[in-house]
Coordinates of C-alpha atoms in Angstrom, one line a residue:
X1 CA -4.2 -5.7 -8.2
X2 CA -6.1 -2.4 -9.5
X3 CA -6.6 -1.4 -12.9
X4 CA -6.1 2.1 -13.7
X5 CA -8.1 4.1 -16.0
X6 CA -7.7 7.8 -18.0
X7 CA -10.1 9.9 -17.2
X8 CA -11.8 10.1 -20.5
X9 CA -12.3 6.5 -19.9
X10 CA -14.1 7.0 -17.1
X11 CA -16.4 9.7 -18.3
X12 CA -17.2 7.6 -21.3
X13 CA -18.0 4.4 -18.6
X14 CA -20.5 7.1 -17.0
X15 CA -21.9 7.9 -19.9
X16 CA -22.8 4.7 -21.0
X17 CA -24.4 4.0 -17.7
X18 CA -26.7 7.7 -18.2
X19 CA -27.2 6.2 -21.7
X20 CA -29.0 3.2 -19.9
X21 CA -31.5 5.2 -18.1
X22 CA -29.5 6.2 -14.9
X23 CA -29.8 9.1 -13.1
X24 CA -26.5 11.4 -13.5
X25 CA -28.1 12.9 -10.4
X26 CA -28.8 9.9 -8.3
X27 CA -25.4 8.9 -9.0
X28 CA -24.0 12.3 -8.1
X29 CA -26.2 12.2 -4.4
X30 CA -24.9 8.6 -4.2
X31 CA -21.0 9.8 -4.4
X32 CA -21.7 12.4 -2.0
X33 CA -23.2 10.1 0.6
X34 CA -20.0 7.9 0.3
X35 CA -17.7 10.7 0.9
X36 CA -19.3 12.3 3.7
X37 CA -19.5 8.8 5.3
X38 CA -16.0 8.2 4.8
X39 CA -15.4 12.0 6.0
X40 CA -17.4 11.6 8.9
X41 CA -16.0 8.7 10.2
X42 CA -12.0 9.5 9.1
X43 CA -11.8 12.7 11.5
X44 CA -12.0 13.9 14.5
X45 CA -12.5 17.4 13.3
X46 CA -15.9 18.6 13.4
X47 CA -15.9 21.8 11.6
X48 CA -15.3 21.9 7.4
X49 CA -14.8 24.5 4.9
X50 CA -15.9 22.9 1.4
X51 CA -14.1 24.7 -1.9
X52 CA -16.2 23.9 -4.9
X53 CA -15.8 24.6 -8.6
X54 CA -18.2 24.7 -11.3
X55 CA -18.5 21.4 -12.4
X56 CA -20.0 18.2 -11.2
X57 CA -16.6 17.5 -8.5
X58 CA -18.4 20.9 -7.4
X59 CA -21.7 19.7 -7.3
X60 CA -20.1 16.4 -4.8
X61 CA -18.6 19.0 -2.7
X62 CA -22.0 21.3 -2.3
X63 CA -23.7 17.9 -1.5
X64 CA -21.3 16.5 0.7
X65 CA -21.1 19.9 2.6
X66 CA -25.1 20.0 2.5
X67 CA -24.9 16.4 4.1
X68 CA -22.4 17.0 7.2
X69 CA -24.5 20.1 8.1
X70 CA -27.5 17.8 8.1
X71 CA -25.4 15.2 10.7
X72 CA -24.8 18.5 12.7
X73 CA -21.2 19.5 11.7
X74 CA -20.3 23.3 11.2
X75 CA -19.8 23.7 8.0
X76 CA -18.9 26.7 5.2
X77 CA -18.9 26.1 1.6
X78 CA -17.0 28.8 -0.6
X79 CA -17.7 29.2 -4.4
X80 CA -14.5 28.7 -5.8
X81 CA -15.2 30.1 -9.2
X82 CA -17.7 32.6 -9.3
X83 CA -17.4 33.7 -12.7
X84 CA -17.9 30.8 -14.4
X85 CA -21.3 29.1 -15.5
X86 CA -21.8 25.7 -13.5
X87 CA -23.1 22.8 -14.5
X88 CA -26.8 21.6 -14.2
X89 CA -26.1 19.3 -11.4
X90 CA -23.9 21.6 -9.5
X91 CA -26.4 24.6 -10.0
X92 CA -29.0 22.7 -8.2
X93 CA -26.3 21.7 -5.6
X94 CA -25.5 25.4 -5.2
X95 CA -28.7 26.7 -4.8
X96 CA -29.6 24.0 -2.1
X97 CA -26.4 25.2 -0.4
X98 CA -27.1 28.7 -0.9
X99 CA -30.5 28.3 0.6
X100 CA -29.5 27.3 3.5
X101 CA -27.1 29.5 4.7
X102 CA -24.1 27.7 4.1
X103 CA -22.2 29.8 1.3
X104 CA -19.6 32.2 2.0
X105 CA -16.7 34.2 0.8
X106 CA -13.2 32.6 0.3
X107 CA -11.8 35.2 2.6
X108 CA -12.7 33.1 5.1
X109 CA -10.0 31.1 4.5
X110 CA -7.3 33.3 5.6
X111 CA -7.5 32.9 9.2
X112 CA -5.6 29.2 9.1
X113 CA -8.0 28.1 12.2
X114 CA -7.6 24.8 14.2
X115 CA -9.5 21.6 13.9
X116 CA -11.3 22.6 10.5
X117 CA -10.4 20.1 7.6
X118 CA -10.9 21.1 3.8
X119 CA -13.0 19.6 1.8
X120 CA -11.0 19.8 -1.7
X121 CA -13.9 20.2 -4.8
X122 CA -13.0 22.3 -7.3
X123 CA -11.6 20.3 -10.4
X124 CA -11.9 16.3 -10.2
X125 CA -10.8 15.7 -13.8
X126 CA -12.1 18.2 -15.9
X127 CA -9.1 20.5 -15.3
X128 CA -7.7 21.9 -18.6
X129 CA -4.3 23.3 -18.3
X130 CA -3.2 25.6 -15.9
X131 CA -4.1 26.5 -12.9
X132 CA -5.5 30.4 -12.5
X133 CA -3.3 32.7 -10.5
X134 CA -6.4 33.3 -8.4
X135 CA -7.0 29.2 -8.1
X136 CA -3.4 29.6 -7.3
X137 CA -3.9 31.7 -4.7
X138 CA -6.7 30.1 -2.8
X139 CA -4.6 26.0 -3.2
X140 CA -2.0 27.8 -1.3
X141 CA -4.4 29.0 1.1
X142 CA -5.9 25.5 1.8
X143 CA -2.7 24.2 1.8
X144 CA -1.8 25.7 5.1
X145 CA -4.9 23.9 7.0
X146 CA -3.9 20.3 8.5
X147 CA -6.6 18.2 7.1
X148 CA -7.7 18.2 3.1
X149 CA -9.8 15.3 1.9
X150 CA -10.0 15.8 -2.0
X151 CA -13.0 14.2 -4.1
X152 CA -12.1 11.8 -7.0
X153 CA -8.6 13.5 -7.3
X154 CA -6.2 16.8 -5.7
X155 CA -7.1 19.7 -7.5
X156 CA -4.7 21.2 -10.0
X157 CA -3.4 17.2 -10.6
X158 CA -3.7 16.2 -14.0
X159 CA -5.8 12.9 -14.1
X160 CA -4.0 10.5 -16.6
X161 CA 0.1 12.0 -16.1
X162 CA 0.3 12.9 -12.3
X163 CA 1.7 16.3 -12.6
X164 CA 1.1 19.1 -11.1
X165 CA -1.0 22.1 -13.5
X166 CA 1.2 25.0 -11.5
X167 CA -0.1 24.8 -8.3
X168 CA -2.3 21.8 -6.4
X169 CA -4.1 20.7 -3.0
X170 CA -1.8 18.6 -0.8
X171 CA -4.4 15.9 0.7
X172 CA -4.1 13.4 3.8
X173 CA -6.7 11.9 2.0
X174 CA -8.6 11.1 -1.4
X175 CA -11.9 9.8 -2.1
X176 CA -12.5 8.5 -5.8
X177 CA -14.8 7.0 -7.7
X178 CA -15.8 5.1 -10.0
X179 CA -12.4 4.1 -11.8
X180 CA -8.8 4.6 -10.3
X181 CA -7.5 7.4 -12.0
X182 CA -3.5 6.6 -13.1
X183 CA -2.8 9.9 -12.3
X184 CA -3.1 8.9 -9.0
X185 CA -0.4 6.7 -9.3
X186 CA 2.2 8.7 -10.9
X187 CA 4.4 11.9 -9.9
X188 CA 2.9 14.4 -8.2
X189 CA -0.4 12.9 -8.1
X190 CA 0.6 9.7 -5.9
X191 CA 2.5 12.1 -3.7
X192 CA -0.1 14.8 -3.1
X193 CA -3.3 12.2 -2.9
X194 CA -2.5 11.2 0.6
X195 CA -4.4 7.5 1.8
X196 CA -6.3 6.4 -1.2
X197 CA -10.2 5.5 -0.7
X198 CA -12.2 4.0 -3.6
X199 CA -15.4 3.7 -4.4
X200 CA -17.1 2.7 -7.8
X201 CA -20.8 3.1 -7.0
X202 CA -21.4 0.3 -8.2
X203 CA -20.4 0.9 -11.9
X204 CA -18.5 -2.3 -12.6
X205 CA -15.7 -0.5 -14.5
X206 CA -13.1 -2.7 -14.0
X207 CA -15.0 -5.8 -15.7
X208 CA -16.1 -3.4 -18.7
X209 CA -13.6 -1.4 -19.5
X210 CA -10.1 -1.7 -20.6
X211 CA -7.8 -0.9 -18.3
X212 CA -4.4 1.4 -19.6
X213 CA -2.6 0.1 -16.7
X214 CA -2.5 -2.1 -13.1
X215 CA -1.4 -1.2 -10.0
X216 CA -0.2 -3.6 -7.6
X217 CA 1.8 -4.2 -4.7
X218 CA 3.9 -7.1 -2.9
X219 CA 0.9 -8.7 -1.6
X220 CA -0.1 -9.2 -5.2
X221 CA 2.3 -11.0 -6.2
X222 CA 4.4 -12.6 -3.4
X223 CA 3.2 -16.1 -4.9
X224 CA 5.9 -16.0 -8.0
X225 CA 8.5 -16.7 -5.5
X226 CA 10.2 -19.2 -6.9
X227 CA 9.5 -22.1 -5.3
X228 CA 12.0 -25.5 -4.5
X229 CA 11.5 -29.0 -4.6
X230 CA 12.8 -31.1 -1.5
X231 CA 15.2 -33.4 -3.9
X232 CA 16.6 -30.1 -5.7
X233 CA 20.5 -29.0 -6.0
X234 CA 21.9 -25.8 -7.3
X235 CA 21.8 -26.7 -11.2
X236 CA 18.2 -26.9 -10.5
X237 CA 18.2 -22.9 -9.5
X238 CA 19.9 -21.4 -12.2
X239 CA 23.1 -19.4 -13.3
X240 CA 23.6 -15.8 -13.5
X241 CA 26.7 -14.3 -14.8
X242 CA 27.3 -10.4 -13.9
X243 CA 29.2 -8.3 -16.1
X244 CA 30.0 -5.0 -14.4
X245 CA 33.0 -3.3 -12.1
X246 CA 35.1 -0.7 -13.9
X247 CA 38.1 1.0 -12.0
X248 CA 36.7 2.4 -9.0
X249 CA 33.3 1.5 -9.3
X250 CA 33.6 -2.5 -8.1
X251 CA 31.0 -1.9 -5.5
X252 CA 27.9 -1.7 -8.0
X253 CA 28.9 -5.3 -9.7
X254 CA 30.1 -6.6 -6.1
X255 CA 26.6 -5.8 -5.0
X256 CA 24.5 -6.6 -7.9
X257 CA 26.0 -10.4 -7.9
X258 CA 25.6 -10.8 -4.0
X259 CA 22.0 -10.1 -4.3
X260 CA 21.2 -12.3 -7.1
X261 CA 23.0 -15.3 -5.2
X262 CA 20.9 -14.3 -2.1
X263 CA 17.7 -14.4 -3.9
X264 CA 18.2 -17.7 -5.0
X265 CA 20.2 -18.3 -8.1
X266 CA 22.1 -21.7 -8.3
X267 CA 25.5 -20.2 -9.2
X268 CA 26.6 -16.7 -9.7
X269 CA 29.8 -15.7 -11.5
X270 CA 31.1 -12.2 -11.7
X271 CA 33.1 -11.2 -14.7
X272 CA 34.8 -7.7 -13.6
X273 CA 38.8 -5.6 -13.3
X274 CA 41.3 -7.9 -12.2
X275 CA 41.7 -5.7 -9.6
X276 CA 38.1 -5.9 -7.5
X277 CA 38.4 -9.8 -7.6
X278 CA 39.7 -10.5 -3.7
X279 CA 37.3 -7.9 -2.9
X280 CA 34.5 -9.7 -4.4
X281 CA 36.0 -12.9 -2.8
X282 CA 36.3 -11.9 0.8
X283 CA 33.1 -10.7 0.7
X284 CA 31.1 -13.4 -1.3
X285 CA 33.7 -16.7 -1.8
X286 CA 30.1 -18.2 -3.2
X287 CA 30.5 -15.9 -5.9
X288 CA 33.1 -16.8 -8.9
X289 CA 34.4 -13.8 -9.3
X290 CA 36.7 -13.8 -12.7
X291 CA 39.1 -10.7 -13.1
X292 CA 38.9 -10.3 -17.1
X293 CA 41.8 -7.8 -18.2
X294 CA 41.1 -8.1 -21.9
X295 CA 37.6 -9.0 -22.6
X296 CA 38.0 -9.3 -26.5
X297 CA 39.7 -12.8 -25.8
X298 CA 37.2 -13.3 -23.3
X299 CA 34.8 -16.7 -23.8
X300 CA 31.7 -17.0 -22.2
X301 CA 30.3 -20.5 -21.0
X302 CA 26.8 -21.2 -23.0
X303 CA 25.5 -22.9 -20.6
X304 CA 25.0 -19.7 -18.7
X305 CA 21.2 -18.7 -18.8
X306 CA 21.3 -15.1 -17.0
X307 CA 23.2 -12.1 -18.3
X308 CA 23.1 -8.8 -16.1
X309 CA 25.2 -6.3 -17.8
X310 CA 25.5 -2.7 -16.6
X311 CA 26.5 -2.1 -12.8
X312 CA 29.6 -0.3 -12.4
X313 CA 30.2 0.0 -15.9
X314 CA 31.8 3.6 -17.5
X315 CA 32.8 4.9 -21.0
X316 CA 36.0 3.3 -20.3
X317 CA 37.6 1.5 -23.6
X318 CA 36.8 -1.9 -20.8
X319 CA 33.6 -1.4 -19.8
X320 CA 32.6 -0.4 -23.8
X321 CA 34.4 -3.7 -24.4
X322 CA 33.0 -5.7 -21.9
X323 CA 29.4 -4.4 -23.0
X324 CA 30.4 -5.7 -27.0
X325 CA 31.5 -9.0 -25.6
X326 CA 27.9 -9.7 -24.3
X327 CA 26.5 -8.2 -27.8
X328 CA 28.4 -10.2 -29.8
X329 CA 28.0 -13.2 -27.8
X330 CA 24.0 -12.2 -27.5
X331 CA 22.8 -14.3 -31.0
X332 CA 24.0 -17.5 -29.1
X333 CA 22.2 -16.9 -26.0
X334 CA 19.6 -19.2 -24.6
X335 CA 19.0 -17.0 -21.7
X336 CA 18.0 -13.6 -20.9
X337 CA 20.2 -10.4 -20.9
X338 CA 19.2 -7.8 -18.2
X339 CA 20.7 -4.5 -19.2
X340 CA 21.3 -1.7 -16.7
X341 CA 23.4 1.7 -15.4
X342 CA 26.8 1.6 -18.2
X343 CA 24.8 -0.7 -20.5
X344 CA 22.3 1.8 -21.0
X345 CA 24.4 4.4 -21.5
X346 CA 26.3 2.5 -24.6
X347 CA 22.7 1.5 -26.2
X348 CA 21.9 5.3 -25.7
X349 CA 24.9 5.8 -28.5
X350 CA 24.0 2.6 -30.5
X351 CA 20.4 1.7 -30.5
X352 CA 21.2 -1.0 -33.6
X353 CA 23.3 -2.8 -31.5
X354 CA 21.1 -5.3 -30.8
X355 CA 20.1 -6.0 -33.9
X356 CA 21.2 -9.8 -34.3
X357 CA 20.0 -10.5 -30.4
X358 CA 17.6 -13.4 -30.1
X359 CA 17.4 -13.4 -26.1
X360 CA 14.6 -11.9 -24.1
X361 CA 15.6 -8.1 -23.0
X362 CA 15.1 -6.5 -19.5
X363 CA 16.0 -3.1 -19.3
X364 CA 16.3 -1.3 -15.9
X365 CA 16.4 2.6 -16.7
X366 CA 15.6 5.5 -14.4
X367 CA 14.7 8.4 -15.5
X368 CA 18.1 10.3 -16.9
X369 CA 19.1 7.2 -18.6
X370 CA 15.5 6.7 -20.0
X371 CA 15.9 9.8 -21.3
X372 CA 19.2 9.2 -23.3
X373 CA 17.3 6.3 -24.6
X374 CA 14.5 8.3 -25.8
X375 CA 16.9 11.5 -27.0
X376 CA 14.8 13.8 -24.9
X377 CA 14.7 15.8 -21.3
X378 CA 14.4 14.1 -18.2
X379 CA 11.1 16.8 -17.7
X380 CA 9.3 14.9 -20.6
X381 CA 10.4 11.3 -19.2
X382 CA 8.8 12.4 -16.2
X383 CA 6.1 14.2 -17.5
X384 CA 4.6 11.3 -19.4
X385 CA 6.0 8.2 -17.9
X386 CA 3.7 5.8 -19.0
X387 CA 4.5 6.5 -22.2
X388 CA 8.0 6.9 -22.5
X389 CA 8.0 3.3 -20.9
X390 CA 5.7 2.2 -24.4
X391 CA 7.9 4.0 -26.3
X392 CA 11.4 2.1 -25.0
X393 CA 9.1 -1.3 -25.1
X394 CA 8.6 -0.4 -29.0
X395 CA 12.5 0.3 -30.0
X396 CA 14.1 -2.1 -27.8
X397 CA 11.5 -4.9 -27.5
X398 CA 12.0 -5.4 -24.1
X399 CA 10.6 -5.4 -20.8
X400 CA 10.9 -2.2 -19.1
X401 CA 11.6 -1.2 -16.0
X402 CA 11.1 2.6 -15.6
X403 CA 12.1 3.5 -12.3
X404 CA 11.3 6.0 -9.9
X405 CA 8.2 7.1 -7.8
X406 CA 5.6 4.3 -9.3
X407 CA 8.1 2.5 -10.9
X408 CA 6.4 1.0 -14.2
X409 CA 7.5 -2.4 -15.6
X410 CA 6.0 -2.3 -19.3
X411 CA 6.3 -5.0 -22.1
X412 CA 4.4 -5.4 -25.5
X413 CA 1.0 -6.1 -24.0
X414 CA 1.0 -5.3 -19.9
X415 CA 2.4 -2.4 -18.4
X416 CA 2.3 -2.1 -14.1
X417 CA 2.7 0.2 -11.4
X418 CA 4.1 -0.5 -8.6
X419 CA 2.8 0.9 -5.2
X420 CA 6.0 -0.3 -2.9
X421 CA 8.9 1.7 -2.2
X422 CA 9.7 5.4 -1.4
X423 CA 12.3 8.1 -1.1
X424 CA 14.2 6.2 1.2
X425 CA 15.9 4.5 -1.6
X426 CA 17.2 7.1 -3.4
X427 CA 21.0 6.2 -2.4
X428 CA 23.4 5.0 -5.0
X429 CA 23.4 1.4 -5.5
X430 CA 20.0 0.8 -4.9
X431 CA 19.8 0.1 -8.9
X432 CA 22.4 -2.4 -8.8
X433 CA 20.8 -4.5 -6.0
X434 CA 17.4 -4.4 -8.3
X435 CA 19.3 -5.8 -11.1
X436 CA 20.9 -8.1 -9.3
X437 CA 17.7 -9.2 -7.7
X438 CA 15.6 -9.6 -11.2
X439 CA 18.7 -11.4 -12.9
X440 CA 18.5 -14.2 -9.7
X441 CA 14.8 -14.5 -10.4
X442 CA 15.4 -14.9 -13.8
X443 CA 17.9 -17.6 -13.7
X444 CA 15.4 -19.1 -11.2
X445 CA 12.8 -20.2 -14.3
X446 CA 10.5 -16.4 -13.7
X447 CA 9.7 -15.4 -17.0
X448 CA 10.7 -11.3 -17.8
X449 CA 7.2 -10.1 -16.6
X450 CA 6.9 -12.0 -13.7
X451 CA 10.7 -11.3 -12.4
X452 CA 10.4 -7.6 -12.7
X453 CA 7.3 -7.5 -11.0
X454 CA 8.7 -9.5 -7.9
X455 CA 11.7 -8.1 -8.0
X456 CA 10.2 -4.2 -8.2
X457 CA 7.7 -4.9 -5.3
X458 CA 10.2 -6.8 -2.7
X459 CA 12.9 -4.2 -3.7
X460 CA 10.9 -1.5 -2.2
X461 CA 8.9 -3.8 0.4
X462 CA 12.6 -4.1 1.7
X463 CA 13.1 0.0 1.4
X464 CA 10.2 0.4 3.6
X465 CA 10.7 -2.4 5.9
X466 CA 14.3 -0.4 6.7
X467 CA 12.5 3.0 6.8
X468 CA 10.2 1.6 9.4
X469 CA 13.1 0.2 11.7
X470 CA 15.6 3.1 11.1
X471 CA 14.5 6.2 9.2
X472 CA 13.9 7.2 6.3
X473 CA 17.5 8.2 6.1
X474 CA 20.8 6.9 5.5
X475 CA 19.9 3.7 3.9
X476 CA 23.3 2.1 2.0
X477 CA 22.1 -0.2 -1.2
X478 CA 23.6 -3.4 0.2
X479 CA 21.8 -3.1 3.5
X480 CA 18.9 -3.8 1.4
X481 CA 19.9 -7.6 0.5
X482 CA 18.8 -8.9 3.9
X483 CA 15.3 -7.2 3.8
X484 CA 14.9 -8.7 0.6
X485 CA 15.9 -12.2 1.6
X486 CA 13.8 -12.3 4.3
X487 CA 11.1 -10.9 2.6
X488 CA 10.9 -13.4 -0.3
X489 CA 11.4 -16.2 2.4
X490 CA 8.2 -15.2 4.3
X491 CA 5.6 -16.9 3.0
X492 CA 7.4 -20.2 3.8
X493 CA 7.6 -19.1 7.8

């Protein structure tokens, strides 16, 4: 697992270590000899143009450009912002650069030639705002080259939200130091950093500093399978009851219950329309599917200890129904209620709904419904995820599952992001089988936390696993529930 920093954090880490003695120059020389290292040795290309800005990133690039023309490399450094007055450290970088020959005019990036890789300098994380129309200009140009390594972070990214300032560098690869930037993980800036190398010169952040967030992936956390005991039967395992399947949308419920009996729940019932029970049946016979025309005289079994309300659920007078039979039932609970899709959509209306609930909440939005949640645009969900995640923790007090690129599972005192997963799963039903999979986890004894985290990571360990043997297209939801099986199996091969 890494922990994930703001950037102010990270500048206040540094200067607490300048405070102690150190050399902000030493460690700037020490950064650059790190990336050009890594540079040297990730390429086959041996000619570089470095972009530089005014600021201490600047002073890295001038440095690390200095440093692969001493190894021999062909190198041009441009002066990305003339106009502006650099910084002490990047001034002496400059003139070292300058001195030598090695500064020249950004026109020289117009001709797109082959084999000559970027080197991406200009903002790191002081970036304020937008980007210029003339930074504009030149990100475009570089843009059009085939190899970018940025330092500490893609120009134009914001460093603690991800998202693009306008315009910013597309890297194959990113070199950072010190602390991992969460921008790095989120939106735009996990898309545009490329392969991910860290450094942190030996500043022991991580051990001194609070981190606002971790990132982890399957590997971390493969261990919280749930485990079974040779003498063990199917009361031991847990039972998860799904509440779900309007008129015409069986499939999601269907789905959602078939996963959470395949990732280990003792007994799985499925309370849906009269009308998708043979369905259900000749699919999954395991699976006591109970058609439920009138769920007001509907009574739920206590000794249930997994709710997963949501998939396939509508603003139908059922599904709103079906949704206030869990409510009202939700005071009595000993279990856990996982709310998702439909269910959201009802709390969206009535937020004091759950005022008299005493079980453990797990909410699975993505974006649009975390934006009903919230009563705001899907572009401010997006554009500060982390914290529309904190705020939904705060009214609901839930655990969170905010999905999407980075999906971030948040309660009252942890929040995660998760590195697994990618476009490949953005086909309908691919929520269902999640909720499925963290209600079976659930009923299986995994606290909220630790459910959603599994859950989160094997859901998209399973979307790349199918990527890598069929595409990146055409994935259908339920083809997921054997990747996931097998996956969560593994560590017992």
């Amino acid at each position: 697992m890494k922990p994930l920093f703001l950037s102010d954090e990270v500048k206040l880490h540094e200067a607490q270590y300048f405070h102690q003695g150190n050399s902000d120059k030493q460690l700037m020389l020490k950064a650059a000899k790190v990336a050009t290292d890594f540079i040297a040795k990730s390429t086959s290309f041996k000619k570089f143009i470095c972009v530089c800005g005014p600021g201490n990133n600047g002073g890295d690039g001038y440095y690390i450009g200095i440093n692969l023309s001493k190894m021999g490399f062909d190198v041009k450094i441009i002066d990305a912002i003339k106009n502006k007055e650099k910084s002490l450290l990047c001034k002496d970088a400059f003139n070292i650069a300058f001195n030598g020959n090695l500064i020249h005019k950004s026109s020289i990036l117009d001709n797109n030639q082959k084999n000559v890789a970027i080197i991406d300098a200009i903002f790191g994380t002081s970036l304020k705002g937008c980007v210029s129309s003339s930074i504009s200009m030149l990100i475009n140009k570089m843009n059009k080259f085939d190899e970018i390594f940025s330092i500490d972070l893609p120009s134009g990214i914001d460093p603690d939200l991800g998202i693009s300032c306008g315009t910013h560098v597309n890297a194959k690869k990113t070199i950072s130091f010190v602390g991992r930037k969460v921008g790095l993980s989120l939106n735009e800036g996990k898309i545009s950093s490329g392969k991910l190398y860290f450094d942190n010169l030996d500043l022991d952040m991580q051990t001194q500093s609070k981190a606002l967030a971790i990132s982890y992936n399957f590997e971390d956390v493969k261990d919280l399978t749930p485990k079974r005991s040779t003498d063990s039967h199917k009361g031991n395992h847990g039972k998860t009851v799904i509440f779900g399947g309007d008129i015409k949308m069986g499939g999601a419920a269907i789905m959602a219950a078939e996963m959470s009996l395949k990732s280990g729940s003792g007994l799985v019932s499925l309370i849906t329309q009269p009308i998708h029970v043979e369905a259900s049946l000749i699919r999954n016979p395991e699976i006591m599917t109970i058609g439920c025309e009138r769920p007001n005289e509907f009574k739920l079994d206590p000794d249930n200890n997994t709710f997963v309300c949501g998939p396939g659920l509508t603003d139908s007078n059922w599904s709103k129904s079906i949704i206030e039979l869990l409510i009202n039932y939700s005071s009595k609970i000993n279990g856990s209620i996982i709310l998702d899709a439909g269910a959201l959509r009802y709390l969206a209306k009535d937020n004091n709904c759950l005022k008299n609930n005493a079980a453990p909440i797990i909410m699975t939005p993505h974006p649009g419904e975390a934006a009903d949640l919230l009563n705001i645009p899907i572009k401010e969900v997006q554009q500060d995820r982390i914290n529309s995640a904190k705020k939904l923790v705060g009214m609901y007090s839930a655990t969170v599952v905010l999905k999407g690129y980075g999906t971030i599972i948040a309660n009252k005192e942890e929040l995660y992001i998760c590195e697994e997963g990618g476009p490949e799963l953005a086909t309908g039903g691919t929520g269902d089988i999640l909720a499925g999979l963290i209600g079976g986890l659930v009923s299986q004894g995994l606290s909220s936390l630790n459910a959603c985290l599994l859950a989160v990571a094997v859901h998209g360990k399973a979307g790349s696993q199918f990527k890598l043997e069929n595409g990146i297209n055409g994935l259908a939801a339920s083809e997921l529930i054997p990747y996931i099986r097998k996956t969560l199996n593994k560590k017992d091969d």
